[in-house]
PDB file of C-alpha atoms in Angstrom:
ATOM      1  CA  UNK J   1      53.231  15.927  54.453  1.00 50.00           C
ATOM      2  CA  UNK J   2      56.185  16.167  51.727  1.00 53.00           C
ATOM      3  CA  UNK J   3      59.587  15.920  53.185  1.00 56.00           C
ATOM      4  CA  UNK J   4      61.325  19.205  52.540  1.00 58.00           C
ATOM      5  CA  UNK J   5      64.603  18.892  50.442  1.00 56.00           C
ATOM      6  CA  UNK J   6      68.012  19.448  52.197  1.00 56.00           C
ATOM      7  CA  UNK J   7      68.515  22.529  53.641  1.00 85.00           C
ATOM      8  CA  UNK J   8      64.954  24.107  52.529  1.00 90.00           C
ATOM      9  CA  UNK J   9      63.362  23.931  55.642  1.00 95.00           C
ATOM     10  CA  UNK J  10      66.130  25.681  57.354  1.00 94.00           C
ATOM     11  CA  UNK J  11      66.186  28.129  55.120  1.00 93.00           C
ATOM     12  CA  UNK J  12      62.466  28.869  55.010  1.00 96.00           C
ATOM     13  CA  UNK J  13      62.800  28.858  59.048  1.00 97.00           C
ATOM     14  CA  UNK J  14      65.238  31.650  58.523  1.00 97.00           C
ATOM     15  CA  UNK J  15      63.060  33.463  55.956  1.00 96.00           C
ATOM     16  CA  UNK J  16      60.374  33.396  58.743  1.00 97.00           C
ATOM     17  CA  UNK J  17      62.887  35.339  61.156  1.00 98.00           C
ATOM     18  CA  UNK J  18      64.421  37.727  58.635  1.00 97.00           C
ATOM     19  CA  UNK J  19      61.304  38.740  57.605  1.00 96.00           C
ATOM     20  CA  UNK J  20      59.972  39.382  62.011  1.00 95.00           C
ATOM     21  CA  UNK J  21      63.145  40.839  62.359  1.00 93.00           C
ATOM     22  CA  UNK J  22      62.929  40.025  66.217  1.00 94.00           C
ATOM     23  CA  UNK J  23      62.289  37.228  68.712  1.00 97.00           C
ATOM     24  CA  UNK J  24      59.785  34.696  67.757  1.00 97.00           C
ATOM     25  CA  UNK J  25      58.662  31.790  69.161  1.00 96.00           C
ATOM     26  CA  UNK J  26      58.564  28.027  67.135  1.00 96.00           C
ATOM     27  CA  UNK J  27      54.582  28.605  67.081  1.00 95.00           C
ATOM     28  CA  UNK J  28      55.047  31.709  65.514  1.00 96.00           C
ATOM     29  CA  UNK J  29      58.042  30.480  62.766  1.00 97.00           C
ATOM     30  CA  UNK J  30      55.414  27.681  62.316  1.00 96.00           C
ATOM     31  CA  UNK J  31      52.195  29.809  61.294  1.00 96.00           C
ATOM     32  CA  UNK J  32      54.643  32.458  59.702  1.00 96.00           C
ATOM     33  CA  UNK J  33      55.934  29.366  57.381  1.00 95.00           C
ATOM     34  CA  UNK J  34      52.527  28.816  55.906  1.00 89.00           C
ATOM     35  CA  UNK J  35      50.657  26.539  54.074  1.00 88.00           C
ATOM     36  CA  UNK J  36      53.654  25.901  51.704  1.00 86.00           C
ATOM     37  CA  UNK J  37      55.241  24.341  54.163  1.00 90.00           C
ATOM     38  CA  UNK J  38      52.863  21.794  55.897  1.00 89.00           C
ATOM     39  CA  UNK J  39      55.126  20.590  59.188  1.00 93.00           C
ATOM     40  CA  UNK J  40      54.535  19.748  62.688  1.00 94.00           C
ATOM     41  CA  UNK J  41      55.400  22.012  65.585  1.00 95.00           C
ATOM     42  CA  UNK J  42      58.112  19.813  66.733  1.00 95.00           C
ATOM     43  CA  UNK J  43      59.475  19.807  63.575  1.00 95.00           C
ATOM     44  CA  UNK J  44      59.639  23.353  63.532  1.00 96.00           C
ATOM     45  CA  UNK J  45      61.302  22.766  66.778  1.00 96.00           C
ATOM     46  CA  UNK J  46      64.539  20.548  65.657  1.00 96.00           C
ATOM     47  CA  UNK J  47      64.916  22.600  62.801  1.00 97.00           C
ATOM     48  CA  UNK J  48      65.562  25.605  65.131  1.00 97.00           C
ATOM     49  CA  UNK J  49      67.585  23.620  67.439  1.00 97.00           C
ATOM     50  CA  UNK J  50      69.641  22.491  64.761  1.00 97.00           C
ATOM     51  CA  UNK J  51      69.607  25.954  63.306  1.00 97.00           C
ATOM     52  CA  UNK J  52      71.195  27.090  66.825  1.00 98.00           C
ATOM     53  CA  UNK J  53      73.573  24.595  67.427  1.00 97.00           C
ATOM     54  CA  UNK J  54      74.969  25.517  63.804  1.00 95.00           C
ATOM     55  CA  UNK J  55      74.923  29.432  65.257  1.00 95.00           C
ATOM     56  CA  UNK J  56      72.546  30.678  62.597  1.00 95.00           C
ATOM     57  CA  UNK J  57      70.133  31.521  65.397  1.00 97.00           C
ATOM     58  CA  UNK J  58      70.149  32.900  69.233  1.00 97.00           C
ATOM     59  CA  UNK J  59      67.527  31.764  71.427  1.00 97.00           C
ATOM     60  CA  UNK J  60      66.262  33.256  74.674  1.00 97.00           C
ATOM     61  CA  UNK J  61      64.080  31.582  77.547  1.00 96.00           C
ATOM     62  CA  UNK J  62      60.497  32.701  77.162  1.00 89.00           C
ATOM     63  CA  UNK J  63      58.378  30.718  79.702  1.00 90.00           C
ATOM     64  CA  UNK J  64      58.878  27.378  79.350  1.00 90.00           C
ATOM     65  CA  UNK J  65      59.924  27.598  75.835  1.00 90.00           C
ATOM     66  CA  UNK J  66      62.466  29.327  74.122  1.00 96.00           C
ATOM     67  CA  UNK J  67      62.553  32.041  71.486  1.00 97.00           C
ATOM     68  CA  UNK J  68      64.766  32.694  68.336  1.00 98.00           C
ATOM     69  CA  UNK J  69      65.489  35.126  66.209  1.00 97.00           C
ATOM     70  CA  UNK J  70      68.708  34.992  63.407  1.00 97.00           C
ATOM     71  CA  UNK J  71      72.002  36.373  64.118  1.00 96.00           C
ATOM     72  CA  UNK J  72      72.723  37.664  60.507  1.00 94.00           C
ATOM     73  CA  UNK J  73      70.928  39.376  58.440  1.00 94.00           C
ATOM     74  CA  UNK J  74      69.673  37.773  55.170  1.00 94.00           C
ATOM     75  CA  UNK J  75      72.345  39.600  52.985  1.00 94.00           C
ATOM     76  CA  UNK J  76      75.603  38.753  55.222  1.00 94.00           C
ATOM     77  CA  UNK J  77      74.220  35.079  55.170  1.00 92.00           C
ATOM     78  CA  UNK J  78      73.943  35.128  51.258  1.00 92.00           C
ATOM     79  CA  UNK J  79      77.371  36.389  51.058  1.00 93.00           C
ATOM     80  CA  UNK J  80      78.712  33.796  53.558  1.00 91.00           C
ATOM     81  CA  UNK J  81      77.275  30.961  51.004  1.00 89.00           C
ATOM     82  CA  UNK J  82      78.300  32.701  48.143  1.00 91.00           C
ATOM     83  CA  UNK J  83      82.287  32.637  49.145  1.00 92.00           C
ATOM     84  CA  UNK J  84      81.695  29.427  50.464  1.00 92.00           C
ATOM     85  CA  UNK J  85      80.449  28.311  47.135  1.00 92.00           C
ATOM     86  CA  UNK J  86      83.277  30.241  45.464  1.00 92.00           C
ATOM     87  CA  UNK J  87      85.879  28.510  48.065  1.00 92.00           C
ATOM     88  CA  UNK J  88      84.741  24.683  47.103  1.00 94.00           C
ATOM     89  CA  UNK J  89      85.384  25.619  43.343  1.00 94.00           C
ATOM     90  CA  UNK J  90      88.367  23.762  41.664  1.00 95.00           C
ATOM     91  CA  UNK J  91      89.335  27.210  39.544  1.00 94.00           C
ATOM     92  CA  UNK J  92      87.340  30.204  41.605  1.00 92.00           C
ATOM     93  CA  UNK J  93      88.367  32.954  39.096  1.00 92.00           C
ATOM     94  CA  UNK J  94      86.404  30.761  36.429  1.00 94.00           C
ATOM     95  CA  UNK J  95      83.834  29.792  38.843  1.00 93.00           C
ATOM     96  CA  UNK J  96      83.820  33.410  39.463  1.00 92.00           C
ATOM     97  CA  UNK J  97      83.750  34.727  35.632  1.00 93.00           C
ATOM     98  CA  UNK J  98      80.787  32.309  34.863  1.00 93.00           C
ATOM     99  CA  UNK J  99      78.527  33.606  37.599  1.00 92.00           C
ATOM    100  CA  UNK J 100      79.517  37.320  36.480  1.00 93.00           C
ATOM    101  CA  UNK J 101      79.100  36.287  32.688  1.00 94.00           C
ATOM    102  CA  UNK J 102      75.224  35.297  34.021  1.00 94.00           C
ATOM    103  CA  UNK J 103      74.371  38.371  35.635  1.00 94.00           C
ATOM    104  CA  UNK J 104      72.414  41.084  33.724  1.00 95.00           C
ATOM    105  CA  UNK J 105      74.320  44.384  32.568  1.00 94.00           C
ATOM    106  CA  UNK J 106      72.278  46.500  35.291  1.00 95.00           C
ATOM    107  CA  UNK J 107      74.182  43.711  38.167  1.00 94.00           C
ATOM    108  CA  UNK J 108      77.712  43.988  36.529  1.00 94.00           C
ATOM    109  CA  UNK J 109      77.225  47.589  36.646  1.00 94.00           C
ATOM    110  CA  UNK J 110      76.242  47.995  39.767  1.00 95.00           C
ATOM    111  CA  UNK J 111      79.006  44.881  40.761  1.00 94.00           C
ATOM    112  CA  UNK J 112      81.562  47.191  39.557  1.00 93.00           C
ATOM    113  CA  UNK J 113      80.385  50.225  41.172  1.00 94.00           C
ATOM    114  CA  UNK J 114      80.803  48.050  44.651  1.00 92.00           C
ATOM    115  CA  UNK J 115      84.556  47.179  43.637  1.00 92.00           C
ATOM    116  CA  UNK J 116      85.449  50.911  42.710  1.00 92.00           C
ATOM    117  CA  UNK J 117      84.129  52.079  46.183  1.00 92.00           C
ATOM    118  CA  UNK J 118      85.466  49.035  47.768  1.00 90.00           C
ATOM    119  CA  UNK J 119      89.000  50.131  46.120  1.00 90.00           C
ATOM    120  CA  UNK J 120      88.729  53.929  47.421  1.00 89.00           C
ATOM    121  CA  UNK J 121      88.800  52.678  50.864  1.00 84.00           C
TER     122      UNK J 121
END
């Protein structure tokens, strides 16, 4: 067993609820995590306690366990990280310019599409 660099497990743990959409148990985030990710139940288990106490997830009382299931969707949590990225910048308008200078002509397009409707509000 490989120990999972910093902040990958969480975020596989989230890919496992995204993807269920609903309530799953720690068993279930474990076998929906896979092979790739060889780890023990109970470490399935502080990674969605810690996942909670950070308010990434909601839990309910299902027996004697609990069940979770993510509070945002995997597109408002992208965007979260993304201005939070943007935010820890020293200049974010250049930080800003070099991520849109990376994007592909179809994603500036459709970026600028976003910003025009965004504007007509």
């Amino acid at each position: 067993m490989t120990r999972a660099a910093g902040g990958a497990l969480e975020a596989a743990v989230l890919g496992v609820l995204w993807e269920a959409g609903d309530w799953r148990t720690p068993a279930d985030v474990r076998a929906g995590l896979g092979p790739a990710h060889d780890v023990t139940y109970t470490t399935v288990m502080t990674v969605l306690v810690r996942l909670w106490k950070k308010k990434e997830v909601e839990r309910t009382k299902t027996g004697r366990s609990f069940s979770y299931r993510a509070l945002r969707s995997e597109d408002q949590y992208v965007a979260e990280r993304m201005d939070a990225v943007l935010a820890a910048a020293s200049d974010r308008h250049l930080a800003l310019s070099q991520f849109v200078a990376g994007m592909s002509d179809a994603e500036r397009a459709q970026l600028r599409r976003l910003v025009a409707r965004r504007r007509s509000r």
